[in-house]
Tab-separated table of N, CA and C in Angstrom:
chain	number	residue	atom	x	y	z
A	1	MET	N	8.017	-11.347	-20.659
A	1	MET	CA	9.525	-11.096	-19.543
A	1	MET	C	8.570	-10.484	-18.645
A	2	ARG	N	9.786	-10.428	-17.721
A	2	ARG	CA	9.568	-10.177	-16.350
A	2	ARG	C	10.109	-8.062	-16.028
A	3	ASN	N	9.903	-7.176	-15.343
A	3	ASN	CA	10.275	-6.181	-15.377
A	3	ASN	C	11.577	-5.905	-14.216
A	4	PRO	N	12.436	-5.894	-15.106
A	4	PRO	CA	14.152	-5.393	-14.187
A	4	PRO	C	13.733	-4.417	-13.699
A	5	LEU	N	12.581	-3.248	-13.662
A	5	LEU	CA	12.570	-2.372	-12.535
A	5	LEU	C	12.546	-3.481	-11.112
A	6	THR	N	11.713	-4.094	-11.430
A	6	THR	CA	10.981	-4.847	-10.440
A	6	THR	C	11.878	-5.283	-9.426
A	7	THR	N	12.616	-5.932	-9.946
A	7	THR	CA	14.129	-6.193	-8.287
A	7	THR	C	14.996	-4.913	-8.035
A	8	VAL	N	14.811	-4.047	-9.751
A	8	VAL	CA	16.180	-2.976	-8.692
A	8	VAL	C	14.703	-2.021	-7.697
A	9	ALA	N	13.337	-2.174	-7.696
A	9	ALA	CA	12.431	-1.789	-6.762
A	9	ALA	C	12.620	-2.024	-5.655
A	10	ARG	N	12.611	-3.638	-6.107
A	10	ARG	CA	13.143	-4.318	-4.129
A	10	ARG	C	13.911	-4.102	-3.105
A	11	THR	N	15.328	-3.937	-4.203
A	11	THR	CA	16.090	-3.296	-3.817
A	11	THR	C	16.410	-1.701	-3.171
A	12	LEU	N	16.055	-1.452	-4.084
A	12	LEU	CA	15.823	0.228	-3.088
A	12	LEU	C	14.496	0.670	-1.667
A	13	GLY	N	13.522	-0.668	-2.147
A	13	GLY	CA	12.975	-0.384	-0.558
A	13	GLY	C	13.148	-0.964	0.767
A	14	THR	N	14.557	-1.798	0.749
A	14	THR	CA	16.010	-2.411	1.388
A	14	THR	C	16.816	-0.895	2.245
A	15	ARG	N	16.210	0.328	1.180
A	15	ARG	CA	17.103	1.206	1.945
A	15	ARG	C	16.992	2.303	2.745
A	16	PRO	N	17.646	2.479	3.918
A	16	PRO	CA	16.869	3.250	4.000
A	16	PRO	C	16.536	4.884	4.143
A	17	TRP	N	17.333	5.103	3.474
A	17	TRP	CA	17.259	6.646	2.719
A	17	TRP	C	16.414	6.460	2.002
A	18	LEU	N	15.882	5.700	1.186
A	18	LEU	CA	14.419	5.748	0.873
A	18	LEU	C	13.641	6.639	1.590
A	19	MET	N	13.520	5.779	2.561
A	19	MET	CA	12.437	6.281	3.165
A	19	MET	C	12.529	7.995	3.493
A	20	ARG	N	13.726	8.722	3.919
A	20	ARG	CA	14.296	10.315	4.169
A	20	ARG	C	13.376	11.177	2.803
A	21	HIS	N	12.987	10.251	1.618
A	21	HIS	CA	12.878	10.444	0.580
A	21	HIS	C	11.082	10.885	0.216
A	22	ALA	N	10.296	9.826	1.079
A	22	ALA	CA	8.841	9.211	1.444
A	22	ALA	C	7.982	10.283	0.768
A	23	ASP	N	8.093	12.238	1.002
A	23	ASP	CA	7.426	12.761	0.973
A	23	ASP	C	7.078	12.773	-1.050
A	24	LEU	N	8.514	13.242	-1.460
A	24	LEU	CA	8.909	13.536	-2.886
A	24	LEU	C	8.559	12.528	-3.562
A	25	ILE	N	8.254	11.050	-3.433
A	25	ILE	CA	8.108	9.950	-4.036
A	25	ILE	C	6.089	9.757	-3.875
A	26	VAL	N	5.853	10.149	-3.019
A	26	VAL	CA	4.429	10.165	-2.727
A	26	VAL	C	3.447	11.671	-3.606
A	27	ARG	N	4.037	12.764	-3.667
A	27	ARG	CA	4.016	13.708	-5.142
A	27	ARG	C	4.298	13.513	-6.254
A	28	LEU	N	5.390	12.715	-6.726
A	28	LEU	CA	5.643	12.056	-7.918
A	28	LEU	C	4.982	11.384	-8.421
A	29	ASP	N	4.326	9.485	-7.558
A	29	ASP	CA	3.384	9.411	-7.327
A	29	ASP	C	1.799	9.742	-7.525
A	30	HIS	N	1.751	10.364	-6.679
A	30	HIS	CA	0.581	11.239	-7.435
A	30	HIS	C	0.685	11.781	-8.237
A	31	ARG	N	1.240	12.922	-8.668
A	31	ARG	CA	1.711	13.566	-10.343
A	31	ARG	C	1.759	12.305	-11.389
A	32	LEU	N	2.090	11.450	-11.268
A	32	LEU	CA	2.216	10.475	-12.442
A	32	LEU	C	0.950	10.267	-12.532
A	33	HIS	N	-0.010	9.486	-11.620
A	33	HIS	CA	-0.790	9.063	-11.768
A	33	HIS	C	-1.905	9.809	-11.961
A	34	THR	N	-2.011	11.494	-11.843
A	34	THR	CA	-3.274	12.027	-12.818
A	34	THR	C	-2.325	12.475	-14.054
A	35	LEU	N	-1.538	12.733	-14.293
A	35	LEU	CA	-1.179	13.292	-15.420
A	35	LEU	C	-1.147	11.810	-16.232
A	36	SER	N	-1.383	10.510	-16.351
A	36	SER	CA	-1.322	9.040	-17.313
A	36	SER	C	-3.080	8.731	-17.096
A	37	GLY	N	-4.164	9.763	-16.270
A	37	GLY	CA	-5.529	9.747	-16.636
A	37	GLY	C	-5.140	8.024	-15.762
A	38	GLY	N	-4.562	7.861	-14.550
A	38	GLY	CA	-4.780	6.698	-13.903
A	38	GLY	C	-4.369	5.440	-14.146
A	39	ARG	N	-3.672	5.320	-15.696
A	39	ARG	CA	-3.292	4.471	-16.297
A	39	ARG	C	-2.022	4.587	-15.271
A	40	PHE	N	-1.209	4.603	-14.295
A	40	PHE	CA	-0.139	4.314	-13.842
A	40	PHE	C	0.668	5.468	-13.392
A	41	GLY	N	1.087	4.532	-12.142
A	41	GLY	CA	1.996	5.710	-10.618
A	41	GLY	C	3.818	4.628	-11.144
A	42	LEU	N	4.656	5.489	-10.412
A	42	LEU	CA	5.518	4.696	-10.110
A	42	LEU	C	5.619	3.476	-9.525
A	43	VAL	N	5.553	2.999	-8.721
A	43	VAL	CA	4.797	1.269	-8.016
A	43	VAL	C	4.255	1.007	-9.212
A	44	ALA	N	2.971	0.792	-9.776
A	44	ALA	CA	3.042	0.144	-11.399
A	44	ALA	C	4.184	0.183	-12.824
A	45	LEU	N	5.249	1.491	-12.643
A	45	LEU	CA	6.115	0.746	-13.951
A	45	LEU	C	7.401	-0.214	-13.372
A	46	ALA	N	7.282	0.293	-11.839
A	46	ALA	CA	8.238	-0.429	-11.580
A	46	ALA	C	7.587	-2.399	-11.451
A	47	GLY	N	6.596	-2.046	-12.219
A	47	GLY	CA	5.700	-3.876	-12.037
A	47	GLY	C	5.676	-4.046	-10.668
A	48	LEU	N	5.325	-3.354	-10.625
A	48	LEU	CA	3.985	-3.800	-8.659
A	48	LEU	C	2.849	-3.683	-8.571
A	49	PRO	N	2.110	-4.898	-7.990
A	49	PRO	CA	1.076	-4.449	-7.913
A	49	PRO	C	0.984	-3.012	-6.524
A	50	SER	N	-0.352	-1.916	-7.365
A	50	SER	CA	-0.642	-1.041	-6.908
A	50	SER	C	-1.827	-0.927	-6.971
A	51	VAL	N	-2.425	-0.864	-5.794
A	51	VAL	CA	-4.049	0.178	-6.130
A	51	VAL	C	-4.335	1.700	-5.449
A	52	ARG	N	-5.147	1.912	-5.931
A	52	ARG	CA	-5.596	3.767	-5.646
A	52	ARG	C	-6.655	3.099	-4.582
A	53	LEU	N	-6.512	3.474	-3.425
A	53	LEU	CA	-6.820	3.731	-2.446
A	53	LEU	C	-8.551	4.416	-1.912
A	54	THR	N	-9.606	4.369	-1.955
A	54	THR	CA	-10.685	5.377	-2.056
A	54	THR	C	-11.277	5.303	-0.726
A	55	THR	N	-11.135	6.005	0.831
A	55	THR	CA	-11.469	5.808	1.871
A	55	THR	C	-12.412	7.100	2.432
A	56	THR	N	-13.242	7.251	3.591
A	56	THR	CA	-13.958	8.028	3.741
A	56	THR	C	-13.196	8.374	5.209
A	57	GLY	N	-13.116	9.767	4.971
A	57	GLY	CA	-12.294	10.404	6.441
A	57	GLY	C	-13.125	10.196	7.171
A	58	ARG	N	-12.591	9.536	8.577
A	58	ARG	CA	-13.416	9.381	9.984
A	58	ARG	C	-13.941	10.363	10.482
A	59	ARG	N	-13.356	11.415	9.350
A	59	ARG	CA	-13.973	12.791	10.926
A	59	ARG	C	-14.841	13.939	10.371
A	60	SER	N	-13.455	13.999	8.460
A	60	SER	CA	-14.313	14.990	7.761
A	60	SER	C	-15.323	14.394	7.118
A	61	GLY	N	-15.636	12.622	6.629
A	61	GLY	CA	-17.012	12.601	6.336
A	61	GLY	C	-16.709	12.401	4.468
A	62	LEU	N	-14.681	13.438	4.253
A	62	LEU	CA	-15.133	13.576	3.169
A	62	LEU	C	-14.280	12.163	1.772
A	63	ALA	N	-13.957	11.956	0.800
A	63	ALA	CA	-12.623	10.997	-0.002
A	63	ALA	C	-11.569	11.376	0.370
A	64	ARG	N	-10.879	10.746	1.194
A	64	ARG	CA	-9.565	10.385	0.694
A	64	ARG	C	-8.556	9.440	-0.391
A	65	THR	N	-8.214	9.818	-0.517
A	65	THR	CA	-6.794	9.193	-1.575
A	65	THR	C	-6.000	8.537	-0.954
A	66	ALA	N	-4.976	7.590	-1.229
A	66	ALA	CA	-4.221	6.650	-1.629
A	66	ALA	C	-3.603	6.302	-2.625
A	67	ASN	N	-2.393	5.769	-2.791
A	67	ASN	CA	-1.506	4.942	-3.766
A	67	ASN	C	-0.708	4.002	-3.335
A	68	LEU	N	-0.948	2.341	-3.200
A	68	LEU	CA	-0.623	1.708	-2.198
A	68	LEU	C	0.075	0.748	-3.134
A	69	LEU	N	0.427	0.275	-2.605
A	69	LEU	CA	1.000	-1.177	-2.850
A	69	LEU	C	0.227	-2.110	-2.471
A	70	CYS	N	0.239	-3.350	-2.931
A	70	CYS	CA	-0.905	-4.036	-2.459
A	70	CYS	C	-0.168	-5.381	-3.105
A	71	LEU	N	-0.717	-6.794	-2.068
A	71	LEU	CA	-0.868	-7.895	-3.425
A	71	LEU	C	-1.574	-8.854	-2.648
A	72	PRO	N	-1.876	-8.632	-4.632
A	72	PRO	CA	-2.748	-8.799	-5.065
A	72	PRO	C	-3.718	-11.070	-4.409
A	73	ARG	N	-4.515	-10.770	-4.031
A	73	ARG	CA	-4.870	-12.898	-2.996
A	73	ARG	C	-6.173	-13.407	-4.518
A	74	GLY	N	-6.292	-13.787	-4.620
A	74	GLY	CA	-8.153	-13.322	-5.550
A	74	GLY	C	-8.659	-12.443	-4.819
A	75	GLU	N	-9.941	-12.347	-4.707
A	75	GLU	CA	-10.665	-11.784	-4.418
A	75	GLU	C	-10.209	-11.028	-3.188
A	76	GLU	N	-9.642	-10.968	-2.725
A	76	GLU	CA	-8.331	-10.657	-2.014
A	76	GLU	C	-7.410	-8.928	-2.548
A	77	LEU	N	-6.925	-8.224	-1.725
A	77	LEU	CA	-6.035	-6.998	-1.707
A	77	LEU	C	-5.766	-7.121	-0.446
A	78	VAL	N	-3.912	-6.967	-0.711
A	78	VAL	CA	-3.253	-7.270	1.758
A	78	VAL	C	-3.060	-5.922	0.624
A	79	LEU	N	-3.039	-5.053	1.795
A	79	LEU	CA	-2.391	-4.055	2.689
A	79	LEU	C	-1.803	-3.938	3.954
A	80	ILE	N	-1.062	-2.659	3.654
A	80	ILE	CA	0.158	-2.889	5.280
A	80	ILE	C	0.223	-1.951	5.022
A	81	GLY	N	0.067	-0.956	6.610
A	81	GLY	CA	0.216	0.705	6.507
A	81	GLY	C	1.704	0.504	7.858
A	82	SER	N	2.328	0.721	6.551
A	82	SER	CA	3.724	0.886	7.324
A	82	SER	C	4.195	2.402	7.449
A	83	ASN	N	3.582	2.994	6.712
A	83	ASN	CA	4.238	4.620	6.415
A	83	ASN	C	4.731	4.760	6.076
A	84	TRP	N	5.961	4.271	5.645
A	84	TRP	CA	7.718	4.535	5.013
A	84	TRP	C	8.458	4.904	7.018
A	85	GLY	N	7.619	3.347	7.512
A	85	GLY	CA	7.941	3.864	8.599
A	85	GLY	C	8.145	4.583	9.635
A	86	ARG	N	7.289	5.869	8.987
A	86	ARG	CA	6.935	6.493	10.069
A	86	ARG	C	6.329	5.991	11.708
A	87	ARG	N	6.922	7.079	13.116
A	87	ARG	CA	5.520	6.392	14.057
A	87	ARG	C	4.395	6.448	14.116
A	88	HIS	N	3.283	7.148	13.385
A	88	HIS	CA	1.649	6.729	13.718
A	88	HIS	C	1.172	5.558	12.247
A	89	ASP	N	0.233	5.101	12.906
A	89	ASP	CA	-0.392	4.347	11.176
A	89	ASP	C	-0.460	5.667	10.022
A	90	PRO	N	-0.482	5.284	9.445
A	90	PRO	CA	-1.344	6.706	8.250
A	90	PRO	C	-3.073	6.228	8.140
A	91	ALA	N	-2.792	7.742	7.883
A	91	ALA	CA	-4.643	8.060	7.919
A	91	ALA	C	-5.595	7.214	7.502
A	92	TRP	N	-5.052	6.353	6.382
A	92	TRP	CA	-6.087	5.354	5.312
A	92	TRP	C	-6.712	4.701	6.485
A	93	THR	N	-5.365	3.181	7.501
A	93	THR	CA	-6.161	2.928	8.053
A	93	THR	C	-6.837	3.569	9.562
A	94	HIS	N	-6.678	4.133	9.906
A	94	HIS	CA	-8.087	5.214	10.825
A	94	HIS	C	-9.197	5.086	9.784
A	95	ASN	N	-9.238	5.726	8.542
A	95	ASN	CA	-10.224	5.657	7.931
A	95	ASN	C	-10.959	4.480	7.449
A	96	LEU	N	-10.099	3.180	7.613
A	96	LEU	CA	-10.403	1.954	7.169
A	96	LEU	C	-11.290	1.354	8.806
A	97	ARG	N	-10.906	1.846	9.629
A	97	ARG	CA	-10.849	1.121	11.045
A	97	ARG	C	-12.533	1.747	11.340
A	98	ALA	N	-12.970	3.289	10.812
A	98	ALA	CA	-13.852	3.681	10.811
A	98	ALA	C	-14.938	3.374	9.868
A	99	ARG	N	-14.624	2.865	9.124
A	99	ARG	CA	-15.882	2.458	7.737
A	99	ARG	C	-15.101	1.757	7.105
A	100	PRO	N	-15.228	0.642	7.185
A	100	PRO	CA	-14.360	-0.222	6.332
A	100	PRO	C	-15.106	-1.018	5.150
A	101	ALA	N	-15.869	-0.055	4.330
A	101	ALA	CA	-16.718	0.292	3.116
A	101	ALA	C	-15.235	1.404	2.111
A	102	ALA	N	-15.205	0.662	1.515
A	102	ALA	CA	-13.898	1.657	0.147
A	102	ALA	C	-13.666	1.201	-1.431
A	103	THR	N	-13.242	1.884	-1.916
A	103	THR	CA	-13.442	1.720	-3.211
A	103	THR	C	-11.758	1.560	-3.908
A	104	VAL	N	-11.809	0.653	-4.783
A	104	VAL	CA	-10.414	0.201	-5.338
A	104	VAL	C	-10.239	0.647	-6.249
A	105	ARG	N	-9.540	1.219	-7.122
A	105	ARG	CA	-8.754	1.469	-8.684
A	105	ARG	C	-6.928	0.801	-8.943
A	106	ARG	N	-7.462	-0.315	-10.020
A	106	ARG	CA	-5.870	-0.330	-11.030
A	106	ARG	C	-6.504	-0.200	-12.381
A	107	GLY	N	-6.328	0.651	-12.721
A	107	GLY	CA	-6.078	0.791	-14.023
A	107	GLY	C	-7.378	1.966	-14.588
A	108	ARG	N	-8.083	1.775	-15.198
A	108	ARG	CA	-8.799	2.571	-14.562
A	108	ARG	C	-10.857	2.245	-14.339
A	109	ARG	N	-10.019	0.751	-13.996
A	109	ARG	CA	-12.045	0.088	-13.124
A	109	ARG	C	-11.399	0.788	-11.717
A	110	VAL	N	-12.864	0.824	-11.265
A	110	VAL	CA	-12.566	1.261	-9.510
A	110	VAL	C	-14.000	-0.212	-9.422
A	111	LEU	N	-13.727	-0.786	-8.253
A	111	LEU	CA	-14.714	-1.852	-7.648
A	111	LEU	C	-14.857	-1.207	-6.422
A	112	PRO	N	-15.552	-1.354	-5.833
A	112	PRO	CA	-16.690	-1.268	-4.160
A	112	PRO	C	-15.762	-2.369	-3.210
A	113	ALA	N	-14.933	-2.373	-2.826
A	113	ALA	CA	-13.962	-3.455	-1.362
A	113	ALA	C	-14.974	-2.800	-0.324
A	114	ARG	N	-14.203	-4.108	0.766
A	114	ARG	CA	-14.411	-4.462	1.783
A	114	ARG	C	-13.952	-4.376	3.067
A	115	ALA	N	-13.005	-3.763	3.907
A	115	ALA	CA	-12.109	-4.197	4.528
A	115	ALA	C	-11.921	-4.539	5.443
A	116	ARG	N	-11.071	-5.392	6.824
A	116	ARG	CA	-11.226	-5.758	7.783
A	116	ARG	C	-9.289	-6.018	7.676
A	117	GLU	N	-8.778	-5.337	9.557
A	117	GLU	CA	-7.936	-5.248	9.861
A	117	GLU	C	-7.583	-6.932	10.531
A	118	VAL	N	-6.864	-7.454	10.011
A	118	VAL	CA	-5.907	-8.895	10.692
A	118	VAL	C	-5.120	-8.747	11.786
A	119	ASP	N	-5.756	-9.712	12.691
A	119	ASP	CA	-4.637	-9.739	13.943
A	119	ASP	C	-4.410	-11.449	14.096
A	120	GLY	N	-3.572	-11.730	15.384
A	120	GLY	CA	-3.316	-13.458	15.650
A	120	GLY	C	-2.367	-14.123	14.104
A	121	ALA	N	-2.724	-15.140	13.796
A	121	ALA	CA	-2.359	-16.444	13.439
A	121	ALA	C	-2.129	-15.463	11.879
A	122	GLU	N	-3.410	-15.062	11.721
A	122	GLU	CA	-3.361	-14.204	10.481
A	122	GLU	C	-2.975	-13.775	10.008
A	123	TYR	N	-2.396	-12.619	11.175
A	123	TYR	CA	-1.475	-11.401	10.624
A	123	TYR	C	-0.604	-12.459	10.649
A	124	ASN	N	0.632	-12.986	10.803
A	124	ASN	CA	1.721	-13.430	11.265
A	124	ASN	C	2.001	-14.551	9.720
A	125	ARG	N	0.834	-14.756	10.011
A	125	ARG	CA	1.123	-16.304	7.845
A	125	ARG	C	1.392	-14.478	7.062
A	126	LEU	N	0.364	-14.009	7.149
A	126	LEU	CA	0.515	-12.863	5.961
A	126	LEU	C	1.154	-11.631	6.678
A	127	TRP	N	2.138	-11.447	7.226
A	127	TRP	CA	3.755	-11.028	7.851
A	127	TRP	C	4.573	-11.959	7.205
A	128	ALA	N	4.539	-12.448	7.486
A	128	ALA	CA	5.002	-13.242	6.065
A	128	ALA	C	5.344	-13.398	4.699
A	129	GLU	N	4.388	-13.144	4.048
A	129	GLU	CA	3.902	-13.068	2.731
A	129	GLU	C	4.597	-12.213	2.276
A	130	LEU	N	3.589	-11.151	3.564
A	130	LEU	CA	4.382	-9.282	2.903
A	130	LEU	C	6.297	-9.176	3.196
A	131	GLN	N	6.868	-9.907	3.992
A	131	GLN	CA	8.388	-9.468	4.101
A	131	GLN	C	9.411	-10.100	2.323
A	132	GLU	N	8.453	-11.428	2.140
A	132	GLU	CA	8.584	-11.683	1.106
A	132	GLU	C	8.813	-10.882	-0.031
A	133	PHE	N	7.298	-10.278	0.152
A	133	PHE	CA	7.159	-10.075	-1.374
A	133	PHE	C	7.858	-8.958	-0.984
A	134	TRP	N	7.925	-7.488	-0.477
A	134	TRP	CA	8.420	-5.862	-0.206
A	134	TRP	C	8.667	-6.525	1.081
A	135	PRO	N	10.824	-6.193	0.839
A	135	PRO	CA	11.761	-6.992	1.801
A	135	PRO	C	11.972	-5.543	2.819
A	136	GLY	N	11.124	-5.372	2.099
A	136	GLY	CA	11.504	-3.585	2.677
A	136	GLY	C	10.728	-2.743	3.922
A	137	TYR	N	9.917	-4.184	4.382
A	137	TYR	CA	8.552	-4.000	5.210
A	137	TYR	C	9.973	-4.495	6.599
A	138	GLU	N	10.503	-4.533	7.144
A	138	GLU	CA	10.302	-5.339	8.241
A	138	GLU	C	11.988	-4.124	8.567
A	139	MET	N	12.552	-3.266	7.652
A	139	MET	CA	13.030	-2.390	8.170
A	139	MET	C	12.103	-1.064	8.396
A	140	GLU	N	11.483	-0.476	7.689
A	140	GLU	CA	10.084	0.174	8.433
A	140	GLU	C	9.608	0.003	9.401
A	141	ARG	N	9.367	-1.446	9.400
A	141	ARG	CA	9.057	-2.042	10.539
A	141	ARG	C	10.074	-1.717	11.875
A	142	LYS	N	10.681	-1.817	11.652
A	142	LYS	CA	11.579	-1.740	12.719
A	142	LYS	C	12.140	-0.058	12.988
A	143	ALA	N	12.415	0.712	11.949
A	143	ALA	CA	11.998	2.250	12.210
A	143	ALA	C	10.849	2.874	12.128
A	144	ALA	N	9.657	2.267	12.571
A	144	ALA	CA	8.446	2.703	13.036
A	144	ALA	C	8.300	2.609	14.666
A	145	GLU	N	8.778	1.879	14.983
A	145	GLU	CA	8.474	1.323	16.252
A	145	GLU	C	7.837	0.894	17.327
A	146	ARG	N	7.057	-0.134	15.927
A	146	ARG	CA	5.049	-0.428	16.588
A	146	ARG	C	4.828	-1.416	15.183
A	147	ARG	N	3.605	-1.905	15.350
A	147	ARG	CA	3.432	-3.355	14.183
A	147	ARG	C	2.619	-2.392	13.583
A	148	LEU	N	3.203	-2.588	12.628
A	148	LEU	CA	3.273	-2.174	11.006
A	148	LEU	C	0.989	-2.968	10.936
A	149	PRO	N	-0.041	-2.557	11.053
A	149	PRO	CA	-1.689	-2.985	10.483
A	149	PRO	C	-1.151	-3.801	9.625
A	150	ILE	N	-2.489	-4.653	9.107
A	150	ILE	CA	-2.519	-5.056	7.923
A	150	ILE	C	-4.143	-5.181	8.331
A	151	PHE	N	-4.098	-5.098	6.325
A	151	PHE	CA	-5.634	-5.088	5.498
A	151	PHE	C	-6.055	-6.073	5.106
A	152	VAL	N	-6.583	-6.337	5.348
A	152	VAL	CA	-7.877	-7.298	4.080
A	152	VAL	C	-8.763	-6.622	3.089
A	153	LEU	N	-8.235	-6.589	1.757
A	153	LEU	CA	-9.903	-5.889	1.192
A	153	LEU	C	-10.484	-7.120	0.684
A	154	THR	N	-11.877	-7.262	0.931
A	154	THR	CA	-12.268	-8.200	-0.326
A	154	THR	C	-12.748	-6.740	-2.274
A	155	VAL	N	-12.652	-7.432	-2.269
A	155	VAL	CA	-13.192	-6.466	-3.518
A	155	VAL	C	-14.282	-8.034	-4.667
A	156	PRO	N	-15.309	-7.513	-4.327
A	156	PRO	CA	-16.532	-9.100	-5.129
A	156	PRO	C	-15.331	-8.271	-7.249
A	157	GLY	N	-15.332	-9.983	-7.478
A	157	GLY	CA	-14.322	-10.059	-8.636
A	157	GLY	C	-13.358	-10.005	-8.901
A	158	GLY	N	-12.562	-9.893	-8.134
A	158	GLY	CA	-11.168	-10.537	-7.917
A	158	GLY	C	-10.137	-9.290	-7.567
A	159	CYS	N	-9.060	-9.576	-8.499
A	159	CYS	CA	-8.292	-8.540	-7.748
A	159	CYS	C	-8.427	-7.559	-9.044
A	160	LEU	N	-8.583	-7.021	-9.699
A	160	LEU	CA	-8.931	-6.459	-11.008
A	160	LEU	C	-7.261	-6.136	-11.751
A	161	PRO	N	-7.076	-7.406	-12.736
A	161	PRO	CA	-5.433	-6.443	-12.980
A	161	PRO	C	-5.254	-5.229	-13.630
A	162	GLN	N	-3.996	-4.845	-13.546
A	162	GLN	CA	-3.938	-3.554	-14.036
A	162	GLN	C	-3.599	-3.676	-15.610
């Protein structure tokens, strides 16, 4: 049976007022993830695929973690640096550009991943897929007034069932 919250989440994700509450949503998601011992967050509750991405800070060298919506594709995960429609790329995108090695966690499994940023025809193809997957990305792109970076993470052994 399909999760009814998925449709609700996708609909809410196209509402501009949601972006104004991004900080609260991120804090709640982080808290839920912590309290559940990594089993789920807000995105997972809505029946959407998510990943906990850990990168290495490009300046600090410290581990930096972000919970992100992701598009699983076999041994790949597609991530987009929408940053809730803000005018700058999220920190994790800069970290991956500097050091493409990362780890991904879905549920309780943690695996190494290698990232690459896409461009050209691959970017256009993935952008179309991502818009279908999460219609709010177009609204976020317009609000940000920038090209949203797209990364493909290769995860040996597949995209980790949640």
